[in-house]
Coordinates of C-alpha atoms and ligand atoms in Angstrom, one line a residue:
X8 CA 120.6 80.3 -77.5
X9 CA 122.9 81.6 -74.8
X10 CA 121.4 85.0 -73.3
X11 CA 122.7 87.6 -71.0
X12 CA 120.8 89.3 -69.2
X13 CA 122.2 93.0 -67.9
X14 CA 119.5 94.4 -65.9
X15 CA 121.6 93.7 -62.3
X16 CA 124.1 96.0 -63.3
X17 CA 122.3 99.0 -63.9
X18 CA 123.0 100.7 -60.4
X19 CA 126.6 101.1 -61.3
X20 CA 126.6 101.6 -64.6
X21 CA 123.6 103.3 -67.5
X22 CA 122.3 102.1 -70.7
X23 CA 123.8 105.1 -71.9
X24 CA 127.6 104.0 -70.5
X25 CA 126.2 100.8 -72.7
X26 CA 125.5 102.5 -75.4
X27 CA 128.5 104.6 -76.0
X28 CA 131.0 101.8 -75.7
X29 CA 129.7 101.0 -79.0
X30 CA 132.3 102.2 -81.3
X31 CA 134.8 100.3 -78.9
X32 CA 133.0 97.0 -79.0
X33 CA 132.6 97.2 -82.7
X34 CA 136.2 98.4 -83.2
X35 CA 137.2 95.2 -81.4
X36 CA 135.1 92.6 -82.8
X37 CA 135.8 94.0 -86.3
X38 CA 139.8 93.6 -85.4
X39 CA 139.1 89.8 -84.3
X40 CA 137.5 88.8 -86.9
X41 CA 139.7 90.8 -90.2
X42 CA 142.5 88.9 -88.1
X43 CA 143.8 92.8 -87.8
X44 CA 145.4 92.9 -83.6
X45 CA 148.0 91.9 -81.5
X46 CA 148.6 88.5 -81.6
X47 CA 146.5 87.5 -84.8
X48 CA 148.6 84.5 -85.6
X49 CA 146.8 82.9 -83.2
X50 CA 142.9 83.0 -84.7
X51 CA 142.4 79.3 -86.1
X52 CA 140.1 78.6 -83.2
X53 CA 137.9 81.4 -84.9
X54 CA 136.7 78.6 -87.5
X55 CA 137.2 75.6 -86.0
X56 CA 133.2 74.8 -85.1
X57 CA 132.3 72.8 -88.2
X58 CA 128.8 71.7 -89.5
X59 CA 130.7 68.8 -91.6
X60 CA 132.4 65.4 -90.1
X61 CA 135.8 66.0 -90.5
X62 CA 138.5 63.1 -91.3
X63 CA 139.9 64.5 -88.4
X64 CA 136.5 63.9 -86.6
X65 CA 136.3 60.6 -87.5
X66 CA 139.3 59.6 -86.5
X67 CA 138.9 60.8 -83.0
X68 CA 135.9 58.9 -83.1
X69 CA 137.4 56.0 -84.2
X70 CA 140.2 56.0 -82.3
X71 CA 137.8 56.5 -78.6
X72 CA 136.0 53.8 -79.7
X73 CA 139.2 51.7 -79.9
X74 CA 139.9 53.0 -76.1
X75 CA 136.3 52.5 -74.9
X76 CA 136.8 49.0 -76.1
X77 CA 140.5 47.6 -74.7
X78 CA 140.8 50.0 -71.8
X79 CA 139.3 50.6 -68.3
X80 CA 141.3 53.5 -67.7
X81 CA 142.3 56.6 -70.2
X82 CA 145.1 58.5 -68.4
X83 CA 144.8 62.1 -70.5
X84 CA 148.0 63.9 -69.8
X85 CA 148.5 67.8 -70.4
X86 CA 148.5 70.7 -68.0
X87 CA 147.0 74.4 -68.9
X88 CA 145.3 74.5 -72.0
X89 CA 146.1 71.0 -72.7
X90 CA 144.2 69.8 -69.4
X91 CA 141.6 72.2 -68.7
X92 CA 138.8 71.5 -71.6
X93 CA 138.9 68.5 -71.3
X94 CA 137.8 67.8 -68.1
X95 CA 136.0 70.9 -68.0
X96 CA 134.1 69.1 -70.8
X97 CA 133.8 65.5 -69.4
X98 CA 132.6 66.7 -65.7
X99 CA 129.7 69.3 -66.9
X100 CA 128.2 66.7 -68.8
X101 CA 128.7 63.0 -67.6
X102 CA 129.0 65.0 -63.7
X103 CA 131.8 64.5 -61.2
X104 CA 131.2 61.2 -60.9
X105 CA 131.5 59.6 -63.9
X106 CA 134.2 57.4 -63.1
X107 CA 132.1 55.7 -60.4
X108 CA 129.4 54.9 -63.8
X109 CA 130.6 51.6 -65.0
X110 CA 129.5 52.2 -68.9
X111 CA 132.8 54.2 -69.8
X112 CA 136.3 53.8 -69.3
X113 CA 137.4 55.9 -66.1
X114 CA 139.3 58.6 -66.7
X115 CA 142.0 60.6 -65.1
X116 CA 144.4 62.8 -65.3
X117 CA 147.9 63.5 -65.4
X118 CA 151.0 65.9 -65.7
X119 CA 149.2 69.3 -64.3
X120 CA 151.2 69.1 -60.8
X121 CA 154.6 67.6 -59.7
X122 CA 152.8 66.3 -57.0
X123 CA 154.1 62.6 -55.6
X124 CA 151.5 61.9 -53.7
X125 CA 149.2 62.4 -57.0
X126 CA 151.6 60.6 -58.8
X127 CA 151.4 57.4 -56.5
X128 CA 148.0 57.5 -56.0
X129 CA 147.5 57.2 -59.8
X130 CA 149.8 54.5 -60.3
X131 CA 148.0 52.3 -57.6
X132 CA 144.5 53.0 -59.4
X133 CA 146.2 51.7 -62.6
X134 CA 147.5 48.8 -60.6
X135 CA 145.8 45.4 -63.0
X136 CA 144.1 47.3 -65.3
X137 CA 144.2 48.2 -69.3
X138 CA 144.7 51.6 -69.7
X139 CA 145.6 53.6 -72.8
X140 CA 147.2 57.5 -72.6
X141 CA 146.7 60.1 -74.6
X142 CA 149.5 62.8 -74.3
X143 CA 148.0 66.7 -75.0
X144 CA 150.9 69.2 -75.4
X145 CA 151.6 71.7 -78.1
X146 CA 154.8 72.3 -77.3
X147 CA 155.6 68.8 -76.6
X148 CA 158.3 70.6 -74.3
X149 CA 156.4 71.0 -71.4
X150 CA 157.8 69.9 -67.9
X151 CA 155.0 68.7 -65.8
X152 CA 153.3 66.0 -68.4
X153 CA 156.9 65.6 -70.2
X154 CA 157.6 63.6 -66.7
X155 CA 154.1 62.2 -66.5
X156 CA 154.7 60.8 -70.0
X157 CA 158.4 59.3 -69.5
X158 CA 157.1 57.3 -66.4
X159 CA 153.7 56.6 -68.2
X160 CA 154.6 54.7 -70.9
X161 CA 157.5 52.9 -69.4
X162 CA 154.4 51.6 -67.7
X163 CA 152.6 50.6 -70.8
X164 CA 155.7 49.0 -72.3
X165 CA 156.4 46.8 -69.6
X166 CA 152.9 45.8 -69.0
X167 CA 152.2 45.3 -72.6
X168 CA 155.5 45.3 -74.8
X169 CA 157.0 47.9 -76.6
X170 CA 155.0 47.0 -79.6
X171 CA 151.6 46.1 -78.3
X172 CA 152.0 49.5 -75.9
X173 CA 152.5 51.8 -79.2
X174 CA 148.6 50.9 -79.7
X175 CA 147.5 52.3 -76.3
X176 CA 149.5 55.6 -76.8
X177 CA 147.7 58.5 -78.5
X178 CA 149.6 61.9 -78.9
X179 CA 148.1 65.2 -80.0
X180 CA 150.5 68.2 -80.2
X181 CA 152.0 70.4 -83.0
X182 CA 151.4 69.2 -86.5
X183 CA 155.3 69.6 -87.5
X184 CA 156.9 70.6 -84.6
X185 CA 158.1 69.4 -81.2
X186 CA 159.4 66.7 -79.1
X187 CA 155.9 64.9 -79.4
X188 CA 155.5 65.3 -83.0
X189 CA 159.1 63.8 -82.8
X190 CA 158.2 61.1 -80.2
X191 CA 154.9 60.2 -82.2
X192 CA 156.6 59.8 -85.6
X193 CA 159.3 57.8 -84.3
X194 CA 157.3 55.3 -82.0
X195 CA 154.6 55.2 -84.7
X196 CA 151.7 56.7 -82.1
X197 CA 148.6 57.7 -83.1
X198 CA 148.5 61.0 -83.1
X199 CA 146.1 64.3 -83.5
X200 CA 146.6 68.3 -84.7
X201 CA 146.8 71.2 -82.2
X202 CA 146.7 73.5 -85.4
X203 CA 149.7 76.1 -85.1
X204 CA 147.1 78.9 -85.1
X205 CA 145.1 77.6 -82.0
X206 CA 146.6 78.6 -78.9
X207 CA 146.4 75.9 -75.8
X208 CA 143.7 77.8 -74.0
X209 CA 141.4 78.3 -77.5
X210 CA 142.3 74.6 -78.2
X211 CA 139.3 72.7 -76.5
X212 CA 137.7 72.3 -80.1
X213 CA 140.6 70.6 -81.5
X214 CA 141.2 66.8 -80.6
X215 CA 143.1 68.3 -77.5
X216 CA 138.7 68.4 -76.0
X217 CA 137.4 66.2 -78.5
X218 CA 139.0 62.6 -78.1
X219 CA 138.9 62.9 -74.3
X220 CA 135.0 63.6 -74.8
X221 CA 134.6 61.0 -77.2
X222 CA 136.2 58.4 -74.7
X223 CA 134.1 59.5 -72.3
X224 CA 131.2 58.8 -74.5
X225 CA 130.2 62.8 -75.6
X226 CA 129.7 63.0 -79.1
X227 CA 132.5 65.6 -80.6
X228 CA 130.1 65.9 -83.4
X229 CA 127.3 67.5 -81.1
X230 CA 129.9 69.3 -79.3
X231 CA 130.8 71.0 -82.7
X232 CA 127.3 71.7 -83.7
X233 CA 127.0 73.7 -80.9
X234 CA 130.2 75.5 -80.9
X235 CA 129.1 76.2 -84.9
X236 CA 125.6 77.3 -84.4
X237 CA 127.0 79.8 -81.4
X238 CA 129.5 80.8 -84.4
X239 CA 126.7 82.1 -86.4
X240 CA 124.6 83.4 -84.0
X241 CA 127.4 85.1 -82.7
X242 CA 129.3 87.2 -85.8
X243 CA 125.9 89.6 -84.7
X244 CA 127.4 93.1 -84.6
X245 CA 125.1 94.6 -82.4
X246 CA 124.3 94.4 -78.4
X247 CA 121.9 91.8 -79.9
X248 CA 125.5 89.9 -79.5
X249 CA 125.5 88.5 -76.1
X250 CA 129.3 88.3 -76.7
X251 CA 128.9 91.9 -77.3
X252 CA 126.9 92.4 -73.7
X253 CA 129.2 90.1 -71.8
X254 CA 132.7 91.3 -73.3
X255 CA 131.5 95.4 -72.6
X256 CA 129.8 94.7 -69.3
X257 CA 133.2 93.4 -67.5
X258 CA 134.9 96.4 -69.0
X259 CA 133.0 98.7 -68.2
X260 CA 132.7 97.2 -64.7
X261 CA 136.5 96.8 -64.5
X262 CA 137.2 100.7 -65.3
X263 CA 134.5 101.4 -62.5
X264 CA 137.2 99.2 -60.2
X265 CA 135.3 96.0 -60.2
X266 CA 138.3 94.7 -60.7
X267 CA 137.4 91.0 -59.9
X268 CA 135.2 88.9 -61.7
X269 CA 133.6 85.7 -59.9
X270 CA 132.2 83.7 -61.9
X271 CA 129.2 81.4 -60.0
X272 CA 127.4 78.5 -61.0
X273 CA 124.9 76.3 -58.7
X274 CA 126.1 73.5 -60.2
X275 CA 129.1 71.4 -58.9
X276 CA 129.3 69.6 -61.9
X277 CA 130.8 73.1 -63.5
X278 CA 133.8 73.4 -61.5
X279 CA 136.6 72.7 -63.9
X280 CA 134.2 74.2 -66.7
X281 CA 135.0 77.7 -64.2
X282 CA 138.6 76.6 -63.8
X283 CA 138.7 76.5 -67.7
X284 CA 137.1 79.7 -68.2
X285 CA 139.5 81.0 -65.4
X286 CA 142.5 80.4 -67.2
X287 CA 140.9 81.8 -70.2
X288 CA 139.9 84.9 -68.9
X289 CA 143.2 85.3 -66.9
X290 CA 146.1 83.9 -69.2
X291 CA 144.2 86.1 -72.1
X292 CA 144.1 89.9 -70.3
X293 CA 146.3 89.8 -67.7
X294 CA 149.1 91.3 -68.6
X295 CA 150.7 94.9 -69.1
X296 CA 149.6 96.0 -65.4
X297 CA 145.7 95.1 -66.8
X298 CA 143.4 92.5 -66.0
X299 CA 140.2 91.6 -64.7
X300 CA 140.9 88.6 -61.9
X301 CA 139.1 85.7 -62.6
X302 CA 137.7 84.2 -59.4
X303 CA 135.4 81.5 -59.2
X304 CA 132.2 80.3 -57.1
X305 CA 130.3 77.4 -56.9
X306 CA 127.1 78.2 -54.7
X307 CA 125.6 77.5 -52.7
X308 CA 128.1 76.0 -51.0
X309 CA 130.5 79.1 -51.3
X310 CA 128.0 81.1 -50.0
X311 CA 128.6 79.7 -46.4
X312 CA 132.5 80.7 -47.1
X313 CA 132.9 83.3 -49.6
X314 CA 129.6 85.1 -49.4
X315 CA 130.0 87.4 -46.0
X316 CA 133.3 88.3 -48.3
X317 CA 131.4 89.2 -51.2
X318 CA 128.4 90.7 -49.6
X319 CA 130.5 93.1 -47.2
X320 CA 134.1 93.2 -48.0
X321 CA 136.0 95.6 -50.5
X322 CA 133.1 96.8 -52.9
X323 CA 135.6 96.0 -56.1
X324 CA 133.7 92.5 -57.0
X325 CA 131.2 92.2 -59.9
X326 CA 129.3 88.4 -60.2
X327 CA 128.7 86.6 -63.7
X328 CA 125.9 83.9 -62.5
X329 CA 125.6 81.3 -64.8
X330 CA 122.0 79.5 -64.8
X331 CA 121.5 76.4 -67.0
X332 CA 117.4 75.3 -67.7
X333 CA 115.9 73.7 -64.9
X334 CA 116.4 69.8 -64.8
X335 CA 113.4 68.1 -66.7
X336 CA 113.5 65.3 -63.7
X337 CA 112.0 66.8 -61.0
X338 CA 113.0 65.6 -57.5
X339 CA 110.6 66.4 -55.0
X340 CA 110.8 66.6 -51.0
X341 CA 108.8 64.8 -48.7
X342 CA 106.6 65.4 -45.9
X343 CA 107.8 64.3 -42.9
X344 CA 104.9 63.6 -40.0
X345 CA 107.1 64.4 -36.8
X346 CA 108.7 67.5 -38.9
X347 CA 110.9 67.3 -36.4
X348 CA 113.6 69.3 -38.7
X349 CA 110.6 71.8 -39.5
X350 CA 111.0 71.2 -43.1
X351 CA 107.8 70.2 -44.1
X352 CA 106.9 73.9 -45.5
X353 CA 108.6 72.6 -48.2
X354 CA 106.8 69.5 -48.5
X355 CA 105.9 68.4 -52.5
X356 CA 108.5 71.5 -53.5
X357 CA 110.7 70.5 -56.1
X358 CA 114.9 70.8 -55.3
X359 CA 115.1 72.9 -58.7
X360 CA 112.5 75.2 -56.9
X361 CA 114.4 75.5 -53.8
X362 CA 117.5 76.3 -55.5
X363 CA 116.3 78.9 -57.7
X364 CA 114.9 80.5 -54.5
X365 CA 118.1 80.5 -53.4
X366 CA 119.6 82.2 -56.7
X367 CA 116.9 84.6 -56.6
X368 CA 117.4 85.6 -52.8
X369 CA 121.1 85.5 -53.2
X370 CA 121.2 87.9 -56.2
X371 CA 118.9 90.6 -54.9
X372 CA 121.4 90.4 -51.6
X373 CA 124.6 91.1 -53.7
X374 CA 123.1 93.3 -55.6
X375 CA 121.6 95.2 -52.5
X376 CA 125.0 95.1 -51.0
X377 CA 126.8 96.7 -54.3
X378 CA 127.9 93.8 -56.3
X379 CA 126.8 94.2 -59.6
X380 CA 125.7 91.0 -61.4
X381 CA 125.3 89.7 -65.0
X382 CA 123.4 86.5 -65.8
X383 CA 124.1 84.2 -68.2
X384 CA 120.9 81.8 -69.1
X385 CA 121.8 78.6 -71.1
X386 CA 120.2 75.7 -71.8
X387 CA 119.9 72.4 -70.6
X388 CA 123.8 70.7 -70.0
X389 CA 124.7 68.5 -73.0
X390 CA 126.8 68.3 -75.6
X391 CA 125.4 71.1 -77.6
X392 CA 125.1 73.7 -74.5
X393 CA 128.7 72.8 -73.9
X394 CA 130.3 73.8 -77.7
X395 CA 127.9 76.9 -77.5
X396 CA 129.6 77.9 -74.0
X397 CA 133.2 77.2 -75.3
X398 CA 132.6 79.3 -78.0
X399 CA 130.7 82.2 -76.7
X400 CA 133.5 82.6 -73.9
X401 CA 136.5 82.4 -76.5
X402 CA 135.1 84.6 -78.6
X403 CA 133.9 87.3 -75.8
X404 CA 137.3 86.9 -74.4
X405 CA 139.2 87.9 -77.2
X406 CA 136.7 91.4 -77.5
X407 CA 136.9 91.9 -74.0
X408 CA 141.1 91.7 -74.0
X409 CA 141.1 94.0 -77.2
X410 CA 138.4 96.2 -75.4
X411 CA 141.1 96.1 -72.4
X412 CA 143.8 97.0 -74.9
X413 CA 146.3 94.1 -74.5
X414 CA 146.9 91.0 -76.9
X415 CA 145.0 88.1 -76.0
X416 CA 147.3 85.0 -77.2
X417 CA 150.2 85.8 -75.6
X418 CA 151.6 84.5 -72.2
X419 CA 154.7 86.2 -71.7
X420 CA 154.6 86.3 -67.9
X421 CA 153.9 81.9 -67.5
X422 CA 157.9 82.0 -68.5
X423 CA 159.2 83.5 -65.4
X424 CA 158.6 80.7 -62.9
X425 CA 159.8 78.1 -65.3
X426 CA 162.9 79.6 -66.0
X427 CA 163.8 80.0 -61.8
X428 CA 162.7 76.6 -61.9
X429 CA 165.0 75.1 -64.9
X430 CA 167.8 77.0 -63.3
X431 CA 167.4 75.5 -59.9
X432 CA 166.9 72.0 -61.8
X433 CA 170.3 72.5 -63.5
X434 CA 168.3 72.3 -67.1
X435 CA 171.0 72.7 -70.0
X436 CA 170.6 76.2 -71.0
X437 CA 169.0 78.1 -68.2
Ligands
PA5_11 O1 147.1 78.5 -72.9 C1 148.3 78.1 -73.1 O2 149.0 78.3 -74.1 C2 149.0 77.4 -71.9 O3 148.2 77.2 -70.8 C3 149.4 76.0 -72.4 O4 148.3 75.3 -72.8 C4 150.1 75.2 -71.3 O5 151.2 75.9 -70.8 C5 150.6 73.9 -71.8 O6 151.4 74.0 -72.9 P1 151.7 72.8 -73.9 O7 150.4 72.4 -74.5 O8 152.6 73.3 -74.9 O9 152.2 71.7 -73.1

């Protein structure tokens, strides 16, 4: 199980501070879970871990297995909530560089930027091969893979026909509503629920995560036994609750003027998994003049850019270091005769050994130099570790906003760009 551990904090802030945020905590997770604050519409992703196979479950798998087998490319398309998970899910576990593996289909993605140059670059990787799509948007409305989707499966249909193309397209948006509910019941697509109760960012256990992962050969089923076992072990109401640690920590933090939150990993592999918790955190409690900023790390290579920043600029950072178990294949360095790089002091050391040197002298710096820091220890990165992560940050993110005081489904303020945007486009309407 997930643990936090608090004791780098204590400088700033007391166990008694801890202790008599209680009521608050409580008050919050109690008006989560009775479905009881702003915004409580939006609580399906509460219950969507699941000890059972679903039909929905095995569909995804079926359907993945269907792309694993006639494609060599798997275009997702979806921007926001509808991007984020996913890859935050495929790089943690199969690494950046899955798509240079040859077992699984590559996979990339699509409609999160307006970019051309992205745009071209993609079309010339799908350039002679078999490729299926799978277009992620609860809205359906959305501008960015809207475009993405027109051009995409033109594609299909001239490469394949209009009818052999409806095989290779696989929709998951809105169960009723939308242009892509529209789209998929017309063109007979395949197609998946974003449950009207699951906002994009809480949507990563919904087929909007879970048939990207299966395609890229992670078993949804594992995924969801984690995310249910972290449901369990998480309705705790107690600081037993590392939801409960994590979610009063950062507020309490934040109303000493930490007022950025950065959160750090030593693994490269987790840098979308930090861009998904990013948008989390951010889309979730910034709003009303509030709100933590969600700022990300990825050590130690940060720590030769950001780190004379965070160990000497404005004291209003706090750190939440997240450690995974060390890897059970040890790689070891070797002794070199000449030494002439005068590394042989670590001769026979393991890289994991090295590295958690470095995590060790890096955190008694920051905190030294006033940055409070929180750890969070999971286990080893798989399948199960990943459903236990998305759950235990969804669920500390909706205390922490209610802590903070503000509703944490909502988006208002994502509108404002798009309307200057569909005015300058000429969009009917705007
Ligand atoms: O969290 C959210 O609700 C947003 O980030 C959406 O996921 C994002 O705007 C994409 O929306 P849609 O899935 O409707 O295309």
């Amino acid at each position: 199980m997930l643990k936090v551990d608090i004791s780098n904090v204590w400088g700033d802030l007391s166990l008694s501070d801890m202790l008599a945020a209680e009521p608050e905590v409580f008050s919050a997770h109690k008006t989560l879970a009775e479905g009881r604050g702003e915004g409580s519409d939006f609580l399906g992703w509460l219950n969507l871990p699941t000890f059972e196979q679903t039909e929905e479950l095995r569909r995804i798998q079926r359907a993945a297995k269907q792309i694993r087998a006639d494609s060599d490319i798997f275009v997702v398309i979806g921007i926001g909530g509808s991007y984020l998970g996913p890859r935050a899910a495929i790089e943690l576990v199969k690494g950046q560089n899955h798509n240079l593996k040859d077992a699984d289909p590559q996979i990339f993605f699509a409609g999160n930027n307006l970019s051309t140059r992205a745009w071209q670059e993609l079309c010339e990787l799908l350039e002679g091969k078999d490729f299926s799509i799978n277009i992620i948007s609860k809205s359906g409305t959305t501008t960015e893979p809207a475009i993405a989707t027109r051009a995409l499966r033109w594609m299909l249909e001239r490469k394949y026909g209009a009818e052999k193309a409806k095989k290779r397209i696989y929709v998951t948006t809105d169960p009723a509503n939308g242009a892509l509910r529209r789209m998929a019941q017309d063109e007979g697509y395949e197609s998946f629920v974003i449950p009207p109760d699951v906002g994009g960012r809480y949507s990563v256990l919904t087929a909007v995560g879970l048939l990207p992962m299966a395609v890229a050969g992670i078993s949804p089923m594992d995924v969801m036994l984690g995310a249910a076992r972290a449901k369990k072990e998480l309705d705790l109401r107690s600081f037993e609750n590392p939801a409960w640690q994590y979610a009063t920590m950062r507020n309490l933090l934040y109303r000493r003027k930490k007022s950025i939150e950065l959160l750090c990993c030593y693994e490269p592999r987790f840098r979308y998994f930090a861009g998904w918790w990013q948008q989390l955190f951010g889309e979730s409690e910034g709003k009303d003049g509030k709100g933590i900023f969600p700022a990300t790390a990825e050590f130690t290579a940060d720590l030769h850019s950001l780190g004379q920043m965070i160990q000497q600029g404005e004291r209003n950072i706090f750190e939440t270091v997240l450690r995974f178990s060390p890897p059970q294949k040890k790689t070891l360095i070797d002794g070199d005769w000449k030494n002439l790089d005068g590394l042989n002091y670590l001769e026979g050391k393991s890289l994991d050994f090295v590295e958690e040197q470095a995590f060790l002298g890096t955190l008694s710096a920051h905190v030294d130099g006033g940055v409070p820091v929180i750890i969070l220890q999971a286990d080893d990165i798989d399948a199960d570790t990943l459903g236990e992560l998305f759950y235990f940050f969804e669920l500390s993110c909706g205390i922490s906003a209610y802590m903070l005081g503000v509703n944490p489904f909502n988006q208002p303020g994502v509108e404002f760009y798009k309307k200057n945007m569909f005015q300058l486009l000429g969009k009917p309407g705007y």
